[in-house]
N, CA, C and O of each residue as an XYZ file, in Angstrom:
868
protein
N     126.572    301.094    -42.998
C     126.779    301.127    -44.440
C     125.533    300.587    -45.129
O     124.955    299.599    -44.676
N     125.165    301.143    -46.080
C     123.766    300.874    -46.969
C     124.566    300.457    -48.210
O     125.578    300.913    -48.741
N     123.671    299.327    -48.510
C     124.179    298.744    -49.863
C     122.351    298.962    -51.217
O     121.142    298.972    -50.982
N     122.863    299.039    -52.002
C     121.664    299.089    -53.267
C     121.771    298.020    -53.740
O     122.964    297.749    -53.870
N     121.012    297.106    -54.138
C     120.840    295.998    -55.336
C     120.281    296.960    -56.790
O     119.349    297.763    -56.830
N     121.169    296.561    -57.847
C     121.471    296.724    -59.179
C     120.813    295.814    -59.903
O     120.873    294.710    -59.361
N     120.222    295.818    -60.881
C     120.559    294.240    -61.614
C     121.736    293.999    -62.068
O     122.558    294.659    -62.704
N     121.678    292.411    -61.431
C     122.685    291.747    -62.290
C     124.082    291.906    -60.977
O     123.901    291.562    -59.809
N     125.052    292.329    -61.355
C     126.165    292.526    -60.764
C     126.602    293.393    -59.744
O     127.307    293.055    -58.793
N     126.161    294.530    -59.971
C     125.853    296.187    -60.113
C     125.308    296.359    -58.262
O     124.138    296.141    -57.948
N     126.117    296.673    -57.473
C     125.461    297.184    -56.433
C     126.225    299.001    -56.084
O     127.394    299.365    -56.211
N     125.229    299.646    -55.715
C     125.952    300.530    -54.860
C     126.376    300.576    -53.217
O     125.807    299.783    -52.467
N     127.221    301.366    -52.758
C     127.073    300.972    -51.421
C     127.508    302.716    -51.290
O     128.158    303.461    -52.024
N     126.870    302.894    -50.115
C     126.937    304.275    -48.862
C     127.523    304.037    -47.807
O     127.364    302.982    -47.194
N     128.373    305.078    -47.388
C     128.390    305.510    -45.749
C     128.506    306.903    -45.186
O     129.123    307.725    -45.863
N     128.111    307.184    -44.303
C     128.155    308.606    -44.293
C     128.023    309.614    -45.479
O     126.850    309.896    -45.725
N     128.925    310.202    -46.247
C     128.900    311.329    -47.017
C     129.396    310.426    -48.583
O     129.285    310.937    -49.697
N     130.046    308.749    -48.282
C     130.751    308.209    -49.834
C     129.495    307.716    -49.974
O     128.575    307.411    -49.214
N     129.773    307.718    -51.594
C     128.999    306.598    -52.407
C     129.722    306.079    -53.462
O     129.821    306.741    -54.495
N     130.242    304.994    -53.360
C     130.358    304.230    -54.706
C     129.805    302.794    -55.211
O     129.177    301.978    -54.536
N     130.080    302.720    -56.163
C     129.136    301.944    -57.613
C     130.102    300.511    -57.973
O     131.305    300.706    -57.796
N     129.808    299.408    -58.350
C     130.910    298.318    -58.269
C     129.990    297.181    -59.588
O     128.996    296.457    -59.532
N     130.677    297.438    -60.340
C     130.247    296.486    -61.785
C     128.568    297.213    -62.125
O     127.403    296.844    -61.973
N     129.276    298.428    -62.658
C     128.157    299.085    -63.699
C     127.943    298.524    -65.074
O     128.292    299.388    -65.879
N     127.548    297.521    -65.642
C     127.727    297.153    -66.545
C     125.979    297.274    -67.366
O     124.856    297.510    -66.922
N     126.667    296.899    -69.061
C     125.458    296.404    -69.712
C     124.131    295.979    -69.445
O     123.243    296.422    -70.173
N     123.821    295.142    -68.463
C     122.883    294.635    -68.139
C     122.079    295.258    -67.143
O     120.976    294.898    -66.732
N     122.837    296.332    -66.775
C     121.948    296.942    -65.387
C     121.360    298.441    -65.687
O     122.100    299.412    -65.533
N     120.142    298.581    -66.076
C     119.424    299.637    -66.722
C     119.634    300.974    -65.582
O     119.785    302.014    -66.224
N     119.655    301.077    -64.921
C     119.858    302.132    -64.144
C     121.708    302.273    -63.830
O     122.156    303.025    -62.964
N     122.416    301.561    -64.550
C     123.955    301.958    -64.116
C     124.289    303.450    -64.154
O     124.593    303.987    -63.089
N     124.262    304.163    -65.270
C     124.590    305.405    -65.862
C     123.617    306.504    -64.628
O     124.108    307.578    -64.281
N     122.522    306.132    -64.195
C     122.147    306.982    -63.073
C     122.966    307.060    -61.766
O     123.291    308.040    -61.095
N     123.257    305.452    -61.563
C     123.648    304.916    -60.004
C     124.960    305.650    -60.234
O     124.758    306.740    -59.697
N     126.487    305.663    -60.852
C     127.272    306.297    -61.921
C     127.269    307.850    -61.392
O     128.047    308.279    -60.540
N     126.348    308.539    -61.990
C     126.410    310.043    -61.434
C     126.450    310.439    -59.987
O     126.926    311.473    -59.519
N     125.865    309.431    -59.347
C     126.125    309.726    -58.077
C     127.242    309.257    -56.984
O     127.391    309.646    -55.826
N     127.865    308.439    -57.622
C     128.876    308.002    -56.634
C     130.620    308.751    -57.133
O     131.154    309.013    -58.211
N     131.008    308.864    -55.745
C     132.411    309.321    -55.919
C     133.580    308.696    -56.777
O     134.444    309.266    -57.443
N     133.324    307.220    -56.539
C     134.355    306.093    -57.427
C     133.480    305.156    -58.038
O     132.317    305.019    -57.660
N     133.974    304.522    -58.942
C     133.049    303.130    -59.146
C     134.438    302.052    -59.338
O     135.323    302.208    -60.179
N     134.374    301.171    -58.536
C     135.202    299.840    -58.888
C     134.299    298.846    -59.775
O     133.092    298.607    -59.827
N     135.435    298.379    -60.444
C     135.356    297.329    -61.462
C     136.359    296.163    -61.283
O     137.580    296.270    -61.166
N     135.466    294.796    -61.283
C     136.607    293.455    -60.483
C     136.980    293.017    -62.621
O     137.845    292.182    -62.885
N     136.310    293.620    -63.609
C     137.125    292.900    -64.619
C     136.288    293.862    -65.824
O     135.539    294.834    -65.723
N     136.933    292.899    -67.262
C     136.322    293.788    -68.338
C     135.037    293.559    -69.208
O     134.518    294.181    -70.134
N     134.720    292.326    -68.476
C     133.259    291.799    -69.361
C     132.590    293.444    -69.186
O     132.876    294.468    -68.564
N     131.393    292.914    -70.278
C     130.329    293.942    -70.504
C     129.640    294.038    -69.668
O     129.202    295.136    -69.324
N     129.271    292.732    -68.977
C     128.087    292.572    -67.905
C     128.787    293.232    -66.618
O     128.048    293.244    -65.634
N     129.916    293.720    -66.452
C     130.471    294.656    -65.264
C     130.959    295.807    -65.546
O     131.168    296.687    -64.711
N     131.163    295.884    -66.671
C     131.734    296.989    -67.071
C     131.267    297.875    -68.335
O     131.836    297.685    -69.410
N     130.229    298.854    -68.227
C     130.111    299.287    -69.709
C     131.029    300.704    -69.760
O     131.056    301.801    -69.202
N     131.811    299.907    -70.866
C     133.387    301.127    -71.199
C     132.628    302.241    -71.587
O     132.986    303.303    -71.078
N     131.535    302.281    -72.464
C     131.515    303.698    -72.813
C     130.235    304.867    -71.772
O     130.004    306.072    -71.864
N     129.579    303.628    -70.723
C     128.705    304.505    -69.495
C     130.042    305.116    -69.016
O     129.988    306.340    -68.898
N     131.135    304.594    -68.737
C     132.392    304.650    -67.614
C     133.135    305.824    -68.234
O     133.255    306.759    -67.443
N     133.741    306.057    -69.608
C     134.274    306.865    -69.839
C     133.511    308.197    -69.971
O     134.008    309.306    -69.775
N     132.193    307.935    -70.342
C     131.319    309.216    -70.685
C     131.501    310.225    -68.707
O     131.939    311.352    -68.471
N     131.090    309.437    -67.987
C     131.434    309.791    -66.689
C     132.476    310.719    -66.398
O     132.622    311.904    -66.099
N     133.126    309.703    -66.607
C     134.796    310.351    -66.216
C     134.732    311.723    -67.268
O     135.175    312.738    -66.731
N     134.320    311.873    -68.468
C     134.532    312.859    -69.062
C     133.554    314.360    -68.708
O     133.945    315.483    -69.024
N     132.140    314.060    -67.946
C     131.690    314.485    -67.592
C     131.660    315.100    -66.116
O     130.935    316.036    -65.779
N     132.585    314.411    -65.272
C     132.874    314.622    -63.915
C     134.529    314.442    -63.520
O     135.151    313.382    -63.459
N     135.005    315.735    -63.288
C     136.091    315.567    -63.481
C     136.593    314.857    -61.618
O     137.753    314.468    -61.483
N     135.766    314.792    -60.573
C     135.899    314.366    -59.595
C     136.205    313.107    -59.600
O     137.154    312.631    -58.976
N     135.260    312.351    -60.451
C     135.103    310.741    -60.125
C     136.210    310.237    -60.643
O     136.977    310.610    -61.531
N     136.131    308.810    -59.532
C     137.821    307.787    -59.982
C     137.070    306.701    -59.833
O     135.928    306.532    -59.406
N     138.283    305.651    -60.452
C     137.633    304.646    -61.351
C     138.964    303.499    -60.731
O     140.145    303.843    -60.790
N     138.662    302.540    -60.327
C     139.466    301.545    -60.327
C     139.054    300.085    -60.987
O     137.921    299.621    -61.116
N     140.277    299.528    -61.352
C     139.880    298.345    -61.939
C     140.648    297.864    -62.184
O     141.568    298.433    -61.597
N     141.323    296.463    -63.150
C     142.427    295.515    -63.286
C     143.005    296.432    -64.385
O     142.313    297.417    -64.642
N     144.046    296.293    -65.013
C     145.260    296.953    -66.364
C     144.329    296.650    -67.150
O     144.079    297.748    -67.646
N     143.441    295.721    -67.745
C     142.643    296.084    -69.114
C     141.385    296.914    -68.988
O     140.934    297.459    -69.996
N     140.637    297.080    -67.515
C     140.111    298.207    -67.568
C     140.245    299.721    -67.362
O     139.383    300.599    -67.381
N     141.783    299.786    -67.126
C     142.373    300.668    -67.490
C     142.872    301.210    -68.506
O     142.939    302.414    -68.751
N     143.305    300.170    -69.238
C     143.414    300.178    -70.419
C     142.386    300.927    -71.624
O     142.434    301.760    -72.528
N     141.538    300.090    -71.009
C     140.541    300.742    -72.213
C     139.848    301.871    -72.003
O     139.080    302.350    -72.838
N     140.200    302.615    -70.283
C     139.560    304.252    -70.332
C     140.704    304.961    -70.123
O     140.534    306.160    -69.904
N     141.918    304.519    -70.132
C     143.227    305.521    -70.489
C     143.342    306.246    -68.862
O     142.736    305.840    -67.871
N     144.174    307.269    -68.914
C     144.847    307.533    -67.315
C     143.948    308.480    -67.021
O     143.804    308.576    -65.802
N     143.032    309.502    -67.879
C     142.496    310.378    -67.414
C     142.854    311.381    -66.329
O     141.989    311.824    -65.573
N     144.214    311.760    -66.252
C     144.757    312.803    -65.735
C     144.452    312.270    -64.124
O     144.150    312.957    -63.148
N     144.646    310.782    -64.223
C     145.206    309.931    -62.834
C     144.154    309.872    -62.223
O     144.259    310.190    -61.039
N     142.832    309.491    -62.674
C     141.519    309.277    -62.490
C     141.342    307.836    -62.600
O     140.281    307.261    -62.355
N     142.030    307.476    -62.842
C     141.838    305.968    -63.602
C     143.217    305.036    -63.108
O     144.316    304.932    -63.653
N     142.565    304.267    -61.564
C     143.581    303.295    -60.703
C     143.717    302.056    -61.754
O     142.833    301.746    -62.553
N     145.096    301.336    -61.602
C     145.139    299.856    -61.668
C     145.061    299.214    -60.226
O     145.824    299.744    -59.419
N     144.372    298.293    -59.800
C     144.625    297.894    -58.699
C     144.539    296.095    -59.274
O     144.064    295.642    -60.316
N     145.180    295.420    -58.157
C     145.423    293.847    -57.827
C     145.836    293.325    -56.844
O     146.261    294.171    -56.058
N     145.947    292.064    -56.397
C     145.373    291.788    -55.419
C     146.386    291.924    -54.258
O     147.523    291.829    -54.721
N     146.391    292.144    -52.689
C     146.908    292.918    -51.902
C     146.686    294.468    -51.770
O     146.818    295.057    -50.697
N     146.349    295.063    -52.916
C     146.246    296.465    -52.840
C     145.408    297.024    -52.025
O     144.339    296.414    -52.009
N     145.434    297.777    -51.456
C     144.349    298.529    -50.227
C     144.444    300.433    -50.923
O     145.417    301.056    -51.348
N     142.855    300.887    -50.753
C     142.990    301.914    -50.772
C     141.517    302.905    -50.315
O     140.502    302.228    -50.146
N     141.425    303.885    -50.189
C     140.030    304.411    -49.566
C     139.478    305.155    -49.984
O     140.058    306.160    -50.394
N     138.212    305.040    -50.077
C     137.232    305.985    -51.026
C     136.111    306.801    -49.795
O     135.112    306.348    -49.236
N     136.800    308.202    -49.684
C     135.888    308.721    -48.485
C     136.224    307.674    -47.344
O     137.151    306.869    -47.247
N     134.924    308.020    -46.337
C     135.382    307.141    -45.277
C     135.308    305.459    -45.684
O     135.400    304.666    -44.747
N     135.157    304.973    -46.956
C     135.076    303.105    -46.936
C     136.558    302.795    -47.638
O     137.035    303.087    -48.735
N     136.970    302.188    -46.676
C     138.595    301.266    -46.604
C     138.391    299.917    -47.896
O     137.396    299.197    -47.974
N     139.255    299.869    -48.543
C     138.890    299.125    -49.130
C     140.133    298.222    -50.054
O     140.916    298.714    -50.866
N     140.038    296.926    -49.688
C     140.877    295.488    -49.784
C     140.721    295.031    -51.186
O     139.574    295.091    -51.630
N     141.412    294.701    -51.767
C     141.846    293.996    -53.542
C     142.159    291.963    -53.531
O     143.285    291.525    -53.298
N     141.558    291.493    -53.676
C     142.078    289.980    -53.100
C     141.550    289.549    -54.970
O     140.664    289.932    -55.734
N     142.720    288.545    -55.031
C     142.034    287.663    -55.868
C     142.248    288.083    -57.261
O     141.937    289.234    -57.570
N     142.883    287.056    -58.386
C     143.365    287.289    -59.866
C     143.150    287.054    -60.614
O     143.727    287.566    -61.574
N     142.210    286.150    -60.796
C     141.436    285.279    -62.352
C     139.982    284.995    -61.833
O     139.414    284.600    -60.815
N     139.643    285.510    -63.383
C     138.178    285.122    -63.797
C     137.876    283.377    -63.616
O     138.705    282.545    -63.983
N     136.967    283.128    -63.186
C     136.776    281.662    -62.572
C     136.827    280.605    -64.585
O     136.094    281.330    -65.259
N     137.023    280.140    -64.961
C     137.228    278.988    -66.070
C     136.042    278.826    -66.752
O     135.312    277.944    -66.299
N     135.687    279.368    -67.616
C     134.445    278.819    -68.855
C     134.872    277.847    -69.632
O     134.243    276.789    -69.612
N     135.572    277.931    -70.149
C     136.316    277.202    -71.203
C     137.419    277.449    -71.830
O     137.701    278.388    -72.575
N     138.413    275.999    -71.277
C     139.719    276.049    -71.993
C     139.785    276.549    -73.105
O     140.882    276.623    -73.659
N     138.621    277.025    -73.727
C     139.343    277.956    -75.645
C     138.544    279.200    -75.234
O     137.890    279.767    -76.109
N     138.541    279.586    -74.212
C     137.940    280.973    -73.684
C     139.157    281.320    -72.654
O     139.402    280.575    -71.705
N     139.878    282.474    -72.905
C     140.804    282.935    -72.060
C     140.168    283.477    -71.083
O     139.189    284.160    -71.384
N     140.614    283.301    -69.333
C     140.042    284.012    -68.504
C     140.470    285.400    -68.180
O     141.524    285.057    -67.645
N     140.483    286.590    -68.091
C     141.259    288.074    -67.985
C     141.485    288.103    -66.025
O     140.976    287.234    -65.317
N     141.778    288.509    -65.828
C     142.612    289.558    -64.968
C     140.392    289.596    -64.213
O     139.389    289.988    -64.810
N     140.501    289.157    -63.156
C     139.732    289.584    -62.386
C     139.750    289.681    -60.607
O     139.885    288.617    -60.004
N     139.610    291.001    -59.792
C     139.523    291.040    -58.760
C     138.299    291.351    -58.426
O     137.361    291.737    -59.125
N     138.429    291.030    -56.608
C     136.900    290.844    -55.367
C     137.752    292.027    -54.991
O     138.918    292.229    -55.332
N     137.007    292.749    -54.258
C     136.418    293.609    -53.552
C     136.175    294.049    -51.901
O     135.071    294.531    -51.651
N     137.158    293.906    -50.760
C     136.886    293.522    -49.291
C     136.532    295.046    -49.361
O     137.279    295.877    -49.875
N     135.219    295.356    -48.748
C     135.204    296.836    -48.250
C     134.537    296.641    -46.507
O     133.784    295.748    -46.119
N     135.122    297.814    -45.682
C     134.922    298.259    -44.662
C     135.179    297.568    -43.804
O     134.311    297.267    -42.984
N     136.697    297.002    -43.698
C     136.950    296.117    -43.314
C     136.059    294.554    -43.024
O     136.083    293.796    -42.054
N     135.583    294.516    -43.841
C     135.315    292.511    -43.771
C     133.741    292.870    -43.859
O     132.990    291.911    -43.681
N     133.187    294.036    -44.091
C     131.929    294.064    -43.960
C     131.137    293.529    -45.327
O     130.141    292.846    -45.088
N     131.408    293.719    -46.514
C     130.907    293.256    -47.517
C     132.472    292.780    -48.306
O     133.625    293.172    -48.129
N     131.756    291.573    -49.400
C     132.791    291.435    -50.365
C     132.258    290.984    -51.623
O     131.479    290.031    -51.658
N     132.629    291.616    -52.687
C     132.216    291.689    -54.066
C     132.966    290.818    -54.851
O     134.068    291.206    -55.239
N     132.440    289.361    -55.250
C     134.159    288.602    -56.148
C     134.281    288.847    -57.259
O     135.008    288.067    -57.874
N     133.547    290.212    -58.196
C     133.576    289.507    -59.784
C     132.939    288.192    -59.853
O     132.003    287.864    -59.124
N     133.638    287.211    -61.031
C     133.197    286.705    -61.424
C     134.097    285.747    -60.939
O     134.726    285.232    -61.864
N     134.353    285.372    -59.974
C     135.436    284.337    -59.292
C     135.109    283.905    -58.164
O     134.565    284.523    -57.249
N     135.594    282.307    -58.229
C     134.831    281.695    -55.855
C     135.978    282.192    -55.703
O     136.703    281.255    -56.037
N     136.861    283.322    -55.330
C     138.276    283.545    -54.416
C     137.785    283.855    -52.840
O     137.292    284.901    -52.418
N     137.971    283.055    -52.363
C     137.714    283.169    -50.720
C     138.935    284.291    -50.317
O     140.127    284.286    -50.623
N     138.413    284.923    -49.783
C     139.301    286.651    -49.289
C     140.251    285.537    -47.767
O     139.722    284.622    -47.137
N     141.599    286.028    -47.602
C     141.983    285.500    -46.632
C     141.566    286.643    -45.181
O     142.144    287.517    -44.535
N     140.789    286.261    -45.193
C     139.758    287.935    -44.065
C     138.703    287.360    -43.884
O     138.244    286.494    -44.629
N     138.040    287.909    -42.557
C     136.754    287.703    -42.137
C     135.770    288.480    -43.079
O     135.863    289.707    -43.065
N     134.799    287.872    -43.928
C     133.356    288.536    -44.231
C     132.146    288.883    -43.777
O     131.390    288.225    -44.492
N     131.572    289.429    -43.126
C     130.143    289.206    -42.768
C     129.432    289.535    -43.668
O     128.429    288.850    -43.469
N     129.194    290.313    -44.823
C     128.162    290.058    -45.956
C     129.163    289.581    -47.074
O     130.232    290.176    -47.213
N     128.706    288.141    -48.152
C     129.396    288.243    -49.005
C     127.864    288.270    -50.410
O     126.677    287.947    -50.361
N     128.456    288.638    -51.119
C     127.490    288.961    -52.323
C     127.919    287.605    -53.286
O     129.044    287.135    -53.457
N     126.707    287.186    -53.808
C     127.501    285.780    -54.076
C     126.834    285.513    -55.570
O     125.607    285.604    -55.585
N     127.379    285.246    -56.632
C     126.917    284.839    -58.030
C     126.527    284.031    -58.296
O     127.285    283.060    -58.291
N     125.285    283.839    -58.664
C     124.282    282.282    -58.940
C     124.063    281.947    -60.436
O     123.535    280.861    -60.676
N     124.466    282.891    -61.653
C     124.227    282.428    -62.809
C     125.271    282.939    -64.055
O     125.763    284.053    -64.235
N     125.366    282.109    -64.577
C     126.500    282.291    -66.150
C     127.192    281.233    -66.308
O     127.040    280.142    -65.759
N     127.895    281.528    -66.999
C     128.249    280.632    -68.136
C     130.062    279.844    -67.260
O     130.820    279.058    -67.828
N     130.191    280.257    -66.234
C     131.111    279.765    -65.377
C     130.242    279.300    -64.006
O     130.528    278.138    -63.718
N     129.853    279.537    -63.641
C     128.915    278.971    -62.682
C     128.561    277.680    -62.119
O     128.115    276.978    -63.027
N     128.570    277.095    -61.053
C     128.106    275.616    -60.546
C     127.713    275.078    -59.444
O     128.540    274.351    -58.894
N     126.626    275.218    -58.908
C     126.378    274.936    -57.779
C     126.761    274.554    -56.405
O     126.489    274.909    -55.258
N     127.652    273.514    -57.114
C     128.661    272.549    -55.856
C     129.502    273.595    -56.221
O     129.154    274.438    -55.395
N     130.362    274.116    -56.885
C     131.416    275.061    -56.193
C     130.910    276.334    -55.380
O     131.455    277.138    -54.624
N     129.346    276.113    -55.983
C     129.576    277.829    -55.147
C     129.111    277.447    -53.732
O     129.103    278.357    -52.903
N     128.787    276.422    -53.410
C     128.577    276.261    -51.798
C     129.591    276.008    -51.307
O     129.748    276.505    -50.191
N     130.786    275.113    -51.884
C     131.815    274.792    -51.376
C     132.479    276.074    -51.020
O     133.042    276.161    -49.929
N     132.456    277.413    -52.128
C     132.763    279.230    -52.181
C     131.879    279.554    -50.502
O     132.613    280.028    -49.634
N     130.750    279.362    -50.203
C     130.478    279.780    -49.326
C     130.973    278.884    -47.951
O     131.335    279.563    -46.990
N     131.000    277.628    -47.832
C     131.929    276.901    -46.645
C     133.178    278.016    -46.541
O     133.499    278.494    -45.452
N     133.590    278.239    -47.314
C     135.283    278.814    -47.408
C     135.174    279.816    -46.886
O     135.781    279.991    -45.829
N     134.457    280.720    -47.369
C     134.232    282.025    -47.195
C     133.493    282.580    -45.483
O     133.635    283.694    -44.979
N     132.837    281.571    -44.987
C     132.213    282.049    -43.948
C     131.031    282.883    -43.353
O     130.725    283.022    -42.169
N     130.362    283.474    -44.630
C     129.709    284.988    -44.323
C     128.851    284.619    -43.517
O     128.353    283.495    -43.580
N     128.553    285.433    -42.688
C     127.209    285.577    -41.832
C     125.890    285.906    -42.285
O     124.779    285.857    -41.757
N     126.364    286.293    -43.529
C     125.220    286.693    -44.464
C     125.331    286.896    -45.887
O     126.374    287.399    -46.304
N     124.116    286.479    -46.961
C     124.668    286.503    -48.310
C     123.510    286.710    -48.914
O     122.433    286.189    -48.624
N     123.770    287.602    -49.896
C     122.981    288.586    -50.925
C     123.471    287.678    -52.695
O     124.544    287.425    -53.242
N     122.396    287.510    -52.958
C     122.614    287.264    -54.801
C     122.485    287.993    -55.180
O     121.607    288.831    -54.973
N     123.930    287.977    -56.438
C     123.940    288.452    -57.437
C     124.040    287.713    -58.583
O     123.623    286.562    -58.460
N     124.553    288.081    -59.891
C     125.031    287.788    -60.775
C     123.507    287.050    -61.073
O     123.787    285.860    -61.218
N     122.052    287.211    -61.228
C     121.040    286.317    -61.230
C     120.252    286.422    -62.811
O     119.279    285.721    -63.089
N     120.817    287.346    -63.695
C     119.867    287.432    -64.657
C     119.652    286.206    -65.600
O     118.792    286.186    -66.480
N     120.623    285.066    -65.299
C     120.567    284.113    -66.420
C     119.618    282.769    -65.464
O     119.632    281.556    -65.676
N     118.975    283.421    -64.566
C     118.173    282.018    -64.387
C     116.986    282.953    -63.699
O     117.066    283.949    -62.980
N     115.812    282.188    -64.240
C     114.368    282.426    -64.132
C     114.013    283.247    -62.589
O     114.966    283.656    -61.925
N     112.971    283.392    -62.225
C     112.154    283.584    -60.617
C     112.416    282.483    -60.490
O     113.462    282.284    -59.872
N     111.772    281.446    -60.902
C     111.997    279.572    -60.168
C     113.518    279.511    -60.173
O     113.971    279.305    -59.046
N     114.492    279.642    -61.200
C     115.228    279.286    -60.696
C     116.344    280.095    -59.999
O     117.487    279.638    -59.990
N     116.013    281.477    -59.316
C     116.450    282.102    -58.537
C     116.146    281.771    -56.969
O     116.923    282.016    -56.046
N     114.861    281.166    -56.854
C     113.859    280.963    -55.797
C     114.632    279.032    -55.391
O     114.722    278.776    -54.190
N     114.841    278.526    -55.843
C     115.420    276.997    -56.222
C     117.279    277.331    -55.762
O     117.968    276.649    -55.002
N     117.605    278.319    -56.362
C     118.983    278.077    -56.043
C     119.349    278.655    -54.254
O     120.184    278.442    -53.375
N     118.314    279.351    -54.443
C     118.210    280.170    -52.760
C     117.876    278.725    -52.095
O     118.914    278.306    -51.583
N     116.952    277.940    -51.943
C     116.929    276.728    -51.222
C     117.539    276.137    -51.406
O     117.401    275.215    -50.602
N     118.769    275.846    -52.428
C     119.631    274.456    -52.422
C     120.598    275.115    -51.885
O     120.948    274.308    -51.025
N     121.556    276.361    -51.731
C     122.645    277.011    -51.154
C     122.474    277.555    -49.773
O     123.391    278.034    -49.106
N     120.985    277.422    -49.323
C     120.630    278.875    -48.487
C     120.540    278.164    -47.047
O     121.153    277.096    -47.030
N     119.990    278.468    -45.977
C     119.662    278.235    -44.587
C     119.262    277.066    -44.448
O     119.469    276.399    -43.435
N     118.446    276.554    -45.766
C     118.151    274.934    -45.155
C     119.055    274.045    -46.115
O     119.111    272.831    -45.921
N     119.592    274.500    -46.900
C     120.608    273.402    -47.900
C     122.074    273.186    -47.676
O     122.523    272.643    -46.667
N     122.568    273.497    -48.356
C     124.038    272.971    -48.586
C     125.304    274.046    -47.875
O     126.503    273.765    -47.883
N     124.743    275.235    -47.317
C     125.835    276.008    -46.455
C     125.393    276.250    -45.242
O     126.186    276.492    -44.332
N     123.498    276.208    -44.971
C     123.721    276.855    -43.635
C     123.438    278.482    -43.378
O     123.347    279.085    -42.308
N     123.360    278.843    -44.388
C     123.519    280.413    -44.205
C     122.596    281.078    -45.433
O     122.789    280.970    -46.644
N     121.387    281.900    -44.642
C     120.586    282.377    -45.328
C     120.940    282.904    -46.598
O     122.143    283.155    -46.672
N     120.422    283.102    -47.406
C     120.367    284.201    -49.050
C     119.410    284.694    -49.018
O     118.252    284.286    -48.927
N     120.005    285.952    -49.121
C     118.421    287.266    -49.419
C     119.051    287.410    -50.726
O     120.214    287.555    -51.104
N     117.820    287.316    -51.345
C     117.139    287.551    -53.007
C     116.911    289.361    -52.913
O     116.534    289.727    -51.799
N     117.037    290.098    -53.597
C     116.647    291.542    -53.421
C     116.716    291.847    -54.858
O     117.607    291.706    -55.696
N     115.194    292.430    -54.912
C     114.946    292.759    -56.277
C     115.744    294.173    -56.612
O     116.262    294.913    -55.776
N     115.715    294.326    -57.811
C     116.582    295.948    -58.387
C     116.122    296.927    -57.755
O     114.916    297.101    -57.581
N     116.715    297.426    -57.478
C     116.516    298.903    -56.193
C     116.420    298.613    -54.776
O     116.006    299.558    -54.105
N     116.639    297.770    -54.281
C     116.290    297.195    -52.787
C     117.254    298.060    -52.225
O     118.242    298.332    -52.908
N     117.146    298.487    -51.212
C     118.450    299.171    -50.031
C     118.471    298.266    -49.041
O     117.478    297.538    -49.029
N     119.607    297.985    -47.860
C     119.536    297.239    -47.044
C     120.695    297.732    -46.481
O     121.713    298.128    -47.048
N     120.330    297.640    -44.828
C     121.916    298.153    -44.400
C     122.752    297.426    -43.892
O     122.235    296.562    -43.183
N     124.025    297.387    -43.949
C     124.418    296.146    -44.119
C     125.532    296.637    -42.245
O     125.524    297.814    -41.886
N     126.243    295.655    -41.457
C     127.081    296.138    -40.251
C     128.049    295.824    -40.186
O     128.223    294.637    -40.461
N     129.200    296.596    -39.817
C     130.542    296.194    -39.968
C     130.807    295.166    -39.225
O     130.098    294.970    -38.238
N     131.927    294.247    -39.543
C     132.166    293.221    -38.843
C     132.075    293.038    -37.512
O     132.357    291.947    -37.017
């Protein structure tokens, strides 16, 4: 399985003949390309930075193939589209081409008590081979070997997210979520979380467009 780095959230992943797309959002200048080419795109919630409603619906209106999964408000807001358009949550399992694919996990991680958190799910695909959390530490009750892991925003914290990676286990971990902190401090959070700091377990940094192939469990 080949995975793409996106900015920001936004990865694609391949296998054989699938391709799909997972938090196309606002922030990632090439979404609406990455988008045309994949069969599905999952979405773990409704922020902008994962989700741009109107790249997503223009799609769907333009390709009557592609399906779309995501929580009830991102369904919500691109309508059923003649059953193009999944609700999924957590337990749900379902498959896109040959990649199997696991639903874990229900809330957006806590910004602030006068900030409601929505409806957010992770992502287990190919059986335990990668896992995508949104914007949440939900440790998948499953083995991971790649987990994709969020280093910046406005919910974010260091000590939880290593404590997220103790839990989690991966054999390997890719950043995301990085646009809100500098090169230094992308390069800084990779050494305090990474192989010589606080989990033990390398972080590859991968700039926008990187491919990498990633192995099933």
């Amino acid at each position: 399985m080949k995975l793409t780095k996106h900015a920001h959230a936004c990865v694609t992943v391949e296998k054989d003949d699938t391709r799909l797309v997972i938090d196309p959002g606002t922030f990632t200048p090439d979404a609406a390309a990455a988008v045309a080419r994949a069969q599905a795109v999952l979405i773990t919630h409704e922020h902008f930075d994962h989700f741009d409603e109107k790249l997503v619906a223009a799609a769907l209106a333009d390709r009557p193939e592609l399906q779309v999964y995501g929580t009830a408000a991102v369904a919500a807001a691109l309508g059923g589209q003649d059953n193009r358009v999944h609700t999924v949550a957590a337990g749900d399992t379902f498959t896109v081409g040959s990649i199997p694919v696991a639903v874990h996990g229900h809330r957006h991680a806590l910004i602030h008590a006068d900030i409601p958190c929505p409806d957010n799910v992770g992502y287990l695909l190919d059986e335990g081979a990668l896992y995508h959390p949104g914007d949440a530490y939900f440790a998948p009750d499953a083995p991971v070997r790649t987990l994709l892991l969020p280093t910046s925003g406005p919910w974010t914290k260091l000590g939880e997210a290593a404590d997220y990676v103790r839990a989690v286990k991966p054999e390997h971990i890719i950043q995301i979520h990085e646009l809100m902190l500098s090169e230094l401090g992308q390069h800084s959070v990779a050494n305090l979380l990474g192989e010589n700091g606080l989990t033990g377990t390398a972080i590859q940094r991968l700039a926008p467009g990187t491919a990498v192939q990633l192995q099933a469990r």
